[in-house]
Amino acid sequence: MTHRELGDGLRVSSVGLGCMGFSHAYGAPTERGEAVRMIRAAYDIGYTFFDTAETYGTESDPHDNEKLVGAALKDVRDNVQIVSKFGITFDKSAPEVNKPLIPDARPEVIRASIEGTLTRLGTDHIDLYFQHRIDPTVEPETVAGVMADLIREGKILHWGISEANEDYLRRAHAVCPVAAVENRYSMMARQYEALFPVLEELGVGLVAFSPIANGFLSGKYGKDAKFDANLDYRSSMPQFTPEAVNQNRELLALLDRIAAEKGATPAQISLAWMLCKKPWIVPIPGTRRLERLKENAGAADVSLTADEVAALDKALDTIPMSAVFGGTKVVSK
């Protein structure tokens, strides 16, 4: 696989692997041995960039995902870049499957989080450590100061902010340079394109999560798609309703047409579109299936010209679309 750079010197595979779904949010967790095999298979395919978080877990083990990633990559640790995140817990009292997030970025909480993450991953450093969500009660300068300390101590190499906005990013970056933001970005969720000039100005990369709109843009889900209402976030995502399939027919047809022209798949086109838009965008689609790991990696080999990207953007501006999942609700402590 090709590689690209985030921030100042973090070289990663052009497509990364979002590992959350092995443990969390996409139905019953994958059997442990199978999850470890799939993560390692991704490395063998050419992925070097692996995204996890301290909160991606199961009912029996709330930190399961970091342990899976650590086990799968233990003997190739020096050849990969591991991402983890701090700063949220789930509101377990909420009835919905997609539990609200409670942000907490107090310095003492960050300190406890990094020690737990290093232990579970079985490593002495994290390549990229993200603040999982902004905590409105803690100033960005305070968080950035802790990140600067962790970098000096060698516990993290780079840091970033998930769901960042311009003001928070600028203030944090002024204290400790930010390597990347990790924001929701896909053909159906383009609101963060407004941040692109700032990222370019500051030399900050974008790690794009949900880059295939939680799988919808693969074209694999029809009106009969069913999801576990107790374990699968997609059961409450608007793009997967029967009505949405009709509303998004033109979008899916566009992806089918471009995919046929390029000898690719719709999912590959949805990834190639952002890869060819900016050299500092790295999508991190998740999957549990080997054929999808290969398919997503292959998006890095699909070439779209600047004119083709612009034509897609123009079409996306006018094509009717359903609502798309915009993120988990954040609540106060």
XYZ file of C-alpha atoms in Angstrom:
333
model
C 0.000 0.000 0.000
C 1.051 3.598 -0.537
C 1.754 5.884 2.419
C 1.159 9.491 3.358
C 2.087 11.873 6.159
C 0.004 13.299 8.976
C 1.255 16.434 10.681
C 5.007 16.665 11.077
C 6.461 13.268 10.253
C 3.803 10.666 11.107
C 3.982 8.335 8.091
C 1.033 5.940 7.806
C -0.624 3.680 5.252
C -2.913 5.638 2.930
C -5.881 3.653 4.240
C -6.043 2.719 7.904
C -8.171 0.196 9.751
C -10.837 1.332 12.176
C -10.869 -1.531 14.686
C -13.894 -0.484 16.762
C -16.342 -2.841 15.051
C -14.569 -5.958 16.272
C -15.779 -5.149 19.800
C -18.343 -2.400 19.700
C -21.319 -0.814 17.910
C -21.721 -3.189 14.958
C -23.567 -6.134 16.455
C -22.234 -8.994 18.552
C -18.459 -8.778 19.113
C -16.221 -10.835 16.867
C -14.790 -13.977 18.483
C -11.438 -13.018 19.965
C -9.240 -15.318 17.914
C -10.969 -14.288 14.692
C -10.640 -10.594 15.535
C -6.906 -10.966 16.175
C -6.517 -12.871 12.894
C -8.352 -10.187 10.922
C -6.305 -7.342 12.399
C -3.125 -9.228 11.610
C -4.437 -10.018 8.108
C -4.802 -6.276 7.573
C -1.126 -5.825 8.393
C -0.200 -8.585 5.953
C -2.224 -6.806 3.245
C -0.311 -3.575 3.821
C -2.166 -1.627 6.481
C 0.144 -0.023 9.033
C -2.310 2.409 10.669
C -4.663 0.931 13.285
C -7.287 2.926 15.175
C -8.700 1.914 18.560
C -9.824 3.622 21.798
C -10.048 2.875 25.489
C -13.867 2.911 25.279
C -14.274 0.392 22.445
C -15.299 -2.643 24.393
C -17.913 -5.225 25.242
C -20.313 -5.633 28.129
C -17.905 -8.066 29.780
C -14.737 -6.103 28.980
C -15.136 -2.366 28.353
C -11.530 -2.091 27.103
C -11.542 -5.172 24.874
C -10.568 -3.476 21.618
C -7.202 -2.165 22.762
C -6.314 -5.662 23.977
C -7.201 -7.168 20.580
C -5.099 -4.624 18.706
C -2.161 -5.109 21.055
C -2.286 -8.893 20.739
C -2.585 -8.839 16.948
C 0.312 -6.431 16.404
C 2.650 -7.393 19.242
C 5.392 -8.921 17.099
C 5.224 -6.200 14.418
C 4.876 -3.245 16.780
C 7.835 -1.367 15.310
C 6.298 -1.522 11.832
C 2.872 -0.088 12.641
C 1.282 3.105 13.916
C -1.281 2.631 16.657
C -3.948 5.221 17.396
C -5.892 5.322 20.631
C -8.099 7.877 22.340
C -8.936 9.311 25.740
C -11.572 11.570 27.195
C -15.017 9.962 27.105
C -17.163 7.451 28.921
C -20.624 6.188 28.007
C -23.818 7.100 29.835
C -24.772 3.524 30.680
C -28.092 4.625 32.159
C -29.424 5.715 28.768
C -31.885 3.319 27.105
C -30.739 3.760 23.491
C -28.256 1.402 21.854
C -26.058 4.368 20.939
C -25.263 5.549 24.465
C -24.552 9.283 24.929
C -20.945 10.287 25.514
C -19.709 11.993 28.661
C -16.496 13.953 28.009
C -13.822 14.218 30.687
C -10.423 15.668 29.806
C -9.136 16.605 33.238
C -5.358 16.137 33.412
C -5.571 13.430 36.069
C -8.062 11.506 33.924
C -5.783 11.746 30.883
C -2.876 10.478 32.979
C -4.837 7.466 34.154
C -6.066 6.795 30.616
C -2.644 6.720 28.980
C -1.279 4.307 31.564
C -4.218 1.949 31.078
C -3.960 2.154 27.299
C -0.219 1.434 27.255
C -0.748 -1.590 29.482
C -3.607 -3.021 27.435
C -1.804 -2.505 24.136
C 1.408 -3.948 25.543
C 3.514 -1.063 24.275
C 5.582 1.772 25.688
C 4.179 4.482 23.404
C 1.162 5.474 21.317
C 1.926 6.828 17.860
C -1.134 9.108 17.732
C -3.255 9.871 20.790
C -6.609 11.556 20.202
C -8.815 13.517 22.528
C -11.981 11.564 21.737
C -14.354 14.509 22.177
C -13.937 18.090 23.317
C -14.666 18.615 27.006
C -16.259 22.073 27.363
C -15.160 22.271 31.000
C -11.427 21.941 30.247
C -9.544 24.563 28.247
C -7.752 23.349 25.098
C -4.518 24.833 26.409
C -4.747 22.584 29.463
C -5.241 19.448 27.370
C -2.454 20.450 24.988
C -0.133 21.015 27.936
C -0.676 17.460 29.128
C -0.036 16.200 25.577
C 3.230 18.137 25.462
C 4.276 16.486 28.724
C 3.385 13.014 27.422
C 5.411 13.646 24.267
C 8.413 14.736 26.326
C 8.041 11.579 28.410
C 7.939 9.433 25.265
C 4.514 7.981 26.063
C 2.971 9.431 22.915
C 4.628 10.544 19.677
C 1.848 12.723 18.242
C -1.568 13.898 19.337
C -4.838 14.969 17.821
C -8.446 15.949 18.430
C -11.574 14.096 17.318
C -14.545 16.158 16.117
C -12.400 19.279 16.305
C -13.596 22.782 15.509
C -11.427 25.690 14.374
C -11.229 27.646 17.625
C -10.349 24.647 19.777
C -7.830 23.392 17.214
C -6.027 26.723 16.897
C -5.781 27.222 20.651
C -4.540 23.687 21.271
C -2.126 23.752 18.337
C -0.504 26.942 19.655
C 0.527 25.082 22.821
C 1.449 21.674 21.361
C 1.330 21.079 17.584
C -1.565 18.857 16.532
C -0.746 16.125 14.009
C -4.297 15.311 12.945
C -7.959 15.743 13.608
C -10.199 12.685 13.455
C -13.547 13.822 12.132
C -16.559 12.183 10.523
C -16.190 12.591 6.754
C -17.832 10.928 3.783
C -19.720 11.773 0.607
C -22.816 12.062 2.816
C -21.172 14.041 5.639
C -19.094 16.917 4.265
C -19.564 19.561 6.951
C -15.924 19.468 7.988
C -14.734 20.550 4.543
C -15.131 24.048 6.002
C -12.146 23.197 8.228
C -9.874 22.180 5.343
C -8.239 25.616 4.839
C -7.292 25.676 8.519
C -5.842 22.161 8.364
C -3.827 23.176 5.310
C -2.595 26.341 7.007
C -1.503 24.562 10.188
C -0.137 21.414 8.535
C -2.666 19.191 10.308
C -3.895 15.950 8.746
C -7.420 14.535 8.664
C -8.169 10.994 9.783
C -11.608 10.367 8.287
C -13.838 8.051 10.287
C -17.057 6.571 8.883
C -15.697 7.312 5.367
C -18.210 4.967 3.701
C -21.102 6.391 5.767
C -21.022 3.394 8.131
C -20.931 1.061 5.145
C -23.957 2.509 3.355
C -21.941 3.802 0.375
C -20.753 0.277 -0.397
C -24.182 -0.277 -1.944
C -24.520 -3.572 -0.067
C -27.560 -2.621 2.017
C -31.110 -2.694 0.657
C -34.544 -2.125 2.141
C -34.450 -5.515 3.812
C -31.284 -4.810 5.861
C -31.778 -5.763 9.508
C -29.637 -4.797 12.483
C -29.689 -5.862 16.123
C -31.499 -3.082 17.998
C -29.625 -3.962 21.201
C -26.070 -4.069 19.850
C -25.846 -2.381 16.449
C -25.792 1.395 16.040
C -26.940 1.024 12.430
C -30.371 0.033 13.739
C -30.945 3.717 14.543
C -29.002 5.341 11.687
C -31.242 7.220 9.225
C -29.346 6.163 6.091
C -30.344 2.528 6.653
C -34.110 3.011 6.766
C -36.190 1.645 3.859
C -37.102 5.209 2.918
C -33.437 6.186 2.712
C -32.708 3.536 0.107
C -35.158 5.327 -2.201
C -33.889 8.781 -1.275
C -30.277 7.799 -2.028
C -30.940 5.940 -5.285
C -29.294 8.656 -7.404
C -26.215 8.768 -5.182
C -25.745 5.003 -5.326
C -26.253 5.047 -9.104
C -23.522 7.692 -9.411
C -21.123 5.525 -7.407
C -22.002 2.489 -9.530
C -21.309 4.417 -12.730
C -17.934 5.792 -11.635
C -16.960 2.399 -10.210
C -17.690 0.741 -13.556
C -15.615 3.354 -15.390
C -12.659 2.863 -13.058
C -12.866 -0.923 -12.684
C -13.482 -0.435 -8.969
C -16.267 -0.882 -6.417
C -18.575 1.821 -5.032
C -16.816 1.610 -1.650
C -13.450 2.125 -3.336
C -14.746 5.181 -5.186
C -16.081 6.689 -1.952
C -12.599 6.308 -0.424
C -10.622 7.294 -3.537
C -12.675 10.493 -3.762
C -11.234 11.740 -0.468
C -7.771 10.241 -0.980
C -7.446 12.115 -4.279
C -8.878 15.321 -2.815
C -6.032 16.019 -0.370
C -2.707 14.241 0.286
C -3.202 14.613 4.045
C -6.516 12.755 4.317
C -6.375 9.166 5.616
C -9.673 7.234 5.795
C -10.057 4.489 8.389
C -12.941 2.263 7.284
C -13.775 -0.633 9.540
C -14.673 -4.169 8.549
C -14.570 -7.688 9.946
C -14.255 -9.448 6.586
C -11.065 -10.304 4.712
C -12.489 -9.475 1.295
C -13.495 -6.021 2.538
C -10.037 -5.446 4.030
C -8.571 -6.110 0.587
C -11.225 -4.026 -1.155
C -10.714 -0.992 1.072
C -6.932 -1.210 0.758
C -7.357 -1.267 -3.018
C -8.938 2.180 -2.921
C -5.428 3.615 -2.584
C -4.736 2.384 -6.119
C -7.803 4.037 -7.676
C -6.856 7.286 -9.397
C -9.268 10.181 -9.796
C -8.116 13.376 -11.480
C -8.705 16.786 -9.936
C -11.413 17.373 -12.554
C -13.095 14.066 -11.664
C -13.033 14.906 -7.960
C -14.477 18.350 -8.709
C -17.219 16.800 -10.846
C -18.098 14.431 -8.019
C -18.208 17.335 -5.571
C -20.550 19.243 -7.883
C -22.825 16.232 -8.181
C -22.827 15.689 -4.425
C -23.887 19.310 -3.951
C -27.120 18.719 -5.854
C -28.007 15.023 -5.568
C -30.890 14.351 -3.158
C -29.782 12.405 -0.095
C -31.355 11.078 3.057
C -30.221 12.181 6.463
C -27.054 10.425 7.590
C -25.908 9.521 11.085
C -24.189 12.604 12.456
C -22.627 11.267 15.620
C -23.392 10.197 19.144
C -24.961 12.720 21.504
C -22.540 14.330 23.939
C -23.867 15.128 27.425
C -22.364 16.951 30.396
C -20.782 15.237 33.367
